[in-house]
Coordinates of C-alpha atoms in Angstrom, one line a residue:
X1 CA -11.9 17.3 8.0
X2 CA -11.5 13.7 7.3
X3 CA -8.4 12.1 8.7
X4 CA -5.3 11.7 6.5
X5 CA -2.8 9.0 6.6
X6 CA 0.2 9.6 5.3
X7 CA 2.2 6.0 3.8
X8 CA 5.4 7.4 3.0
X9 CA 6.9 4.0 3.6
X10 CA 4.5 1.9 1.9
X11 CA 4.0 4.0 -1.0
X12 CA 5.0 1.1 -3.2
X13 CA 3.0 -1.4 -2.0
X14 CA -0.3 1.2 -1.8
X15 CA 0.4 3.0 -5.1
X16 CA 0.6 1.4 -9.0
X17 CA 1.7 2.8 -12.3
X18 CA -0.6 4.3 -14.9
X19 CA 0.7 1.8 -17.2
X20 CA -0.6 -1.0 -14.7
X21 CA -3.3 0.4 -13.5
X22 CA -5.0 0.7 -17.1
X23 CA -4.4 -2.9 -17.8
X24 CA -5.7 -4.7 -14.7
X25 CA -8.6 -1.7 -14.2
X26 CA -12.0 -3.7 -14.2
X27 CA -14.4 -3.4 -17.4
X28 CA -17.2 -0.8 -16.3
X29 CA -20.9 -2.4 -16.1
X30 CA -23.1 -0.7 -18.4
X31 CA -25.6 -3.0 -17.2
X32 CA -25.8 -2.3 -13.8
X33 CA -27.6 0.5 -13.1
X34 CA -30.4 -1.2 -14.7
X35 CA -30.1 -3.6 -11.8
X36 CA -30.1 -1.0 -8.9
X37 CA -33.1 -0.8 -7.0
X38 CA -35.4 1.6 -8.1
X39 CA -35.5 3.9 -5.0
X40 CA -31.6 4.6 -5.9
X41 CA -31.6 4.4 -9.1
X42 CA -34.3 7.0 -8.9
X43 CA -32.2 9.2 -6.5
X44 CA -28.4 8.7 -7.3
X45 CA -28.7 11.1 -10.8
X46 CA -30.1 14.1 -8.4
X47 CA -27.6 13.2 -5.7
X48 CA -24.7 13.3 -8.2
X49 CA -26.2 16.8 -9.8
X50 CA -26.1 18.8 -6.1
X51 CA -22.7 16.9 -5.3
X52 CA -21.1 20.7 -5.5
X53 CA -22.1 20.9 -2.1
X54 CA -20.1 19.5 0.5
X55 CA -23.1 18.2 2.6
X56 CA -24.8 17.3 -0.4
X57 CA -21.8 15.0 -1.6
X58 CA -22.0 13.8 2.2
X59 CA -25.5 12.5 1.7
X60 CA -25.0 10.6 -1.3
X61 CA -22.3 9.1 -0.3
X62 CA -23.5 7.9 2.9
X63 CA -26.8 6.4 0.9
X64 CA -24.6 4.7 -1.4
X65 CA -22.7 3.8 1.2
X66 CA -25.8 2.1 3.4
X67 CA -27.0 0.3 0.2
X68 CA -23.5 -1.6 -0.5
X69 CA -23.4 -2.8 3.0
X70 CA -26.7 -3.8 3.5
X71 CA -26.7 -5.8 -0.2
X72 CA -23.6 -7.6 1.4
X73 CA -25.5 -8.2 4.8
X74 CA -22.5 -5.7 6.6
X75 CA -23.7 -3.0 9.3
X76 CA -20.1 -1.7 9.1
X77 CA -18.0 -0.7 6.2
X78 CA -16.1 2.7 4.5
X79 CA -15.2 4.6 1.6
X80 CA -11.3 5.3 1.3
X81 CA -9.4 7.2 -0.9
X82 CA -5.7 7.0 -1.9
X83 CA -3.4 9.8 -3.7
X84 CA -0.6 8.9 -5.6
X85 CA 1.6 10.4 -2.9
X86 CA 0.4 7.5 -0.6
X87 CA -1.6 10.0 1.5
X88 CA -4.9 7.7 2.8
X89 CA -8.3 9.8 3.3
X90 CA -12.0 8.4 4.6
X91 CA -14.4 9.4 1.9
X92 CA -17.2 8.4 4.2
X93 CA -18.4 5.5 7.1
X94 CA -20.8 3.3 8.6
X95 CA -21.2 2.4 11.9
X96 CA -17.5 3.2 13.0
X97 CA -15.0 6.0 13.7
X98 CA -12.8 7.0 11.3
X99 CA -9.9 6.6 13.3
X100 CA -10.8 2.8 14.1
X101 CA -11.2 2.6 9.6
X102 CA -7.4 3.4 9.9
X103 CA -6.6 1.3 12.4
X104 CA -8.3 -1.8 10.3
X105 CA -6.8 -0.9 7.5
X106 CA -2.9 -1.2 9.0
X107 CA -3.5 -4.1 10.4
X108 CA -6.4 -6.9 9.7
X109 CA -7.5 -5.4 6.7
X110 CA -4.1 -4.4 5.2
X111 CA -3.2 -7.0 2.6
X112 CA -6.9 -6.7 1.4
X113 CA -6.5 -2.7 1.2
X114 CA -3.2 -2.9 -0.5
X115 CA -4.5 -5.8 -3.0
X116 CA -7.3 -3.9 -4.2
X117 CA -5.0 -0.4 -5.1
X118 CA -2.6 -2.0 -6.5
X119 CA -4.8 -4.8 -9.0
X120 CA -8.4 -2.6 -9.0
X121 CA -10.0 -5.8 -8.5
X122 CA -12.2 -7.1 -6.0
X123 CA -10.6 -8.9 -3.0
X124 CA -11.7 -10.5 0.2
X125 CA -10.2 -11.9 3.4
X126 CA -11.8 -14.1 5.9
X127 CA -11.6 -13.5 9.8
X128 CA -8.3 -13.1 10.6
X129 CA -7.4 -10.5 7.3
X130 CA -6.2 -13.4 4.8
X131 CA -6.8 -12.5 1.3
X132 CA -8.8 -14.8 -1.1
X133 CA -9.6 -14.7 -4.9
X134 CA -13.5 -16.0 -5.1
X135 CA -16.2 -16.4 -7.3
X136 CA -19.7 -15.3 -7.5
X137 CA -22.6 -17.4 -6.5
X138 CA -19.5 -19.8 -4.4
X139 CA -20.0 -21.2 -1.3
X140 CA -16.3 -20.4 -0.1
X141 CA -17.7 -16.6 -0.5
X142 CA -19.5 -17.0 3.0
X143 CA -16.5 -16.9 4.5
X144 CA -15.5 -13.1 3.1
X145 CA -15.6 -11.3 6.4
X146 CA -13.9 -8.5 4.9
X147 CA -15.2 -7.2 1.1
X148 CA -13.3 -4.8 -1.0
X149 CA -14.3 -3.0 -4.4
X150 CA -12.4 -0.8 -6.0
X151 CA -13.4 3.0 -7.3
X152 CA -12.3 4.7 -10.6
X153 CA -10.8 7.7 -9.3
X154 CA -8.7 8.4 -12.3
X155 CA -4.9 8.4 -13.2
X156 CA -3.6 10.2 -9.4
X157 CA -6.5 8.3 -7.3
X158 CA -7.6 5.3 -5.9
X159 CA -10.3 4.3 -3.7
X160 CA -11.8 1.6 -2.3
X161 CA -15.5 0.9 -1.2
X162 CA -14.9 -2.1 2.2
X163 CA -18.1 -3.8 4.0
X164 CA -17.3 -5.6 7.2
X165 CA -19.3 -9.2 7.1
X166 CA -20.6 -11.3 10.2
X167 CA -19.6 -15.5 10.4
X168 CA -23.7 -15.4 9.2
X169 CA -22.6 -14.0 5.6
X170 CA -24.8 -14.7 2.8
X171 CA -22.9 -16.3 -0.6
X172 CA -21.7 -13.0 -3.1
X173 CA -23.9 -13.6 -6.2
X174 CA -23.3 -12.2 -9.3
X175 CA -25.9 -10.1 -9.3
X176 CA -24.9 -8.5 -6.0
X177 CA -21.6 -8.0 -7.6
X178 CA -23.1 -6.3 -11.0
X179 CA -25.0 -3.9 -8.2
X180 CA -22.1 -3.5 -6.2
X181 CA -19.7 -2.4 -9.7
X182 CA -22.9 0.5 -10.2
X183 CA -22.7 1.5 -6.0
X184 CA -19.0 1.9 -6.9
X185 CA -19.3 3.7 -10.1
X186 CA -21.7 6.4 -8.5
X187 CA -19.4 6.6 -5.6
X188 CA -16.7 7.4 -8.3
X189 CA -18.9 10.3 -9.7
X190 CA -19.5 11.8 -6.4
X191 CA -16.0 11.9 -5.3
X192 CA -14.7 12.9 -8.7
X193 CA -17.7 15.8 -8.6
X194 CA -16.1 16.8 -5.7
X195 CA -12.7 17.0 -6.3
X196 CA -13.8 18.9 -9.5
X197 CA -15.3 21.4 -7.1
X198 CA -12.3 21.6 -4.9
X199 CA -9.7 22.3 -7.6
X200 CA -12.3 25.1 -9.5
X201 CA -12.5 26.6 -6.0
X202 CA -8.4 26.4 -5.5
X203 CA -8.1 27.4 -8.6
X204 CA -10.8 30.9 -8.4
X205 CA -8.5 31.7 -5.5
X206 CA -5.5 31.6 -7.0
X207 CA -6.4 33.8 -9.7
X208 CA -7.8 36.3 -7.6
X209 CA -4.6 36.2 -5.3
X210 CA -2.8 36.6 -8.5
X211 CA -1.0 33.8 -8.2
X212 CA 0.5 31.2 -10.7
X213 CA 0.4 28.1 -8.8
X214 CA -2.6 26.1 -10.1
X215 CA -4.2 22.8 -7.9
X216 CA -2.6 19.8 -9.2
X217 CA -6.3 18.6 -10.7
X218 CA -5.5 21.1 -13.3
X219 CA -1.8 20.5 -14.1

């Protein structure tokens, strides 16, 4: 079971409206899976097909999760998820413990985490967690120790996809960001597929208990 965080007290500054979130939500690349490497591109489609399965959501994840990082030259980094309750879940790591992913994210990575649910856009911060607007192909990108994307989770969802980056950091260019928007997009699909699963699974069980409570996916 992935850990859970809730954010009772923060909800405001971790959760946004639907009205807000359509209007600052990111155009989606129809470009970029084009620009995937073939190995993936080749492999996400199946991944996303079997993503019924717990382990096989798992496994995609992780993949897509090892290709973001390495693109950004990161060894560390995580998928989180946020309901609209302010309840925090790991989606999936890299080369960390999920306890120390919620430990970053309440302290040096907080402003970061919160910018990204809030605006959907993508936001870094340099060493010590300060938050920076850059640009693609920018020298001042170098210095983006921490790199957040967001994921299109739908009207009750957020995510985040977050690479940790050495002082060595390559620049960001705009193709890695194009790349990046399609390893966010199939992250998107694989957690949505999932969630999908869940609910019809929930929702199987509640028929046959003869209840009349449904799972929220469904209300």
């Amino acid at each position: 079971m992935a850990p859970r965080l809730p954010l009772h007290g923060h909800r405001s500054a971790l959760t946004t409206t639907p009205e807000r979130s359509r209007q600052s939500a990111p155009r989606r690349r129809s470009t970029a899976r084009q620009r995937l490497p073939e190995p993936l591109v080749d492999v996400l489609p199946e991944a996303i097909a079997e993503a019924a399965g717990t382990e096989g959501a798992a496994q995609a994840l992780r993949g897509i999760l090892q290709t973001a990082t390495e693109l950004l030259g990161a060894s560390r980094g995580f998928l989180l998820t946020c309901n609209d309750a302010g309840v925090m879940e790991v989606a999936c790591v890299r080369d960390m413990r999920p306890v120390d992913v919620m430990d970053l994210v309440l302290t040096q990575a907080s402003l970061v985490v919160r910018t990204v649910l809030r605006e959907r856009q993508p936001v870094a911060a340099d060493q010590l967690g300060r938050a920076f607007r850059f640009e693609a192909n920018a020298a001042d990108s170098r210095r983006a120790a921490i790199f957040c994307m967001p994921l299109d989770l739908g009207e009750h969802r957020s995510g985040l996809f977050c690479a940790l980056r050495g002082t060595d950091a390559a620049v960001i260019g705009g193709l890695d960001l194009e790349i990046l928007h399609g390893l966010c997009d199939q992250a998107s699909l694989v957690i949505g597929a999932t969630s999908a699963c869940t609910a019809l699974a929930q929702l199987e069980a509640c028929i046959r208990a003869g209840s009349l409570s449904l799972p929220r996916a469904f209300i």
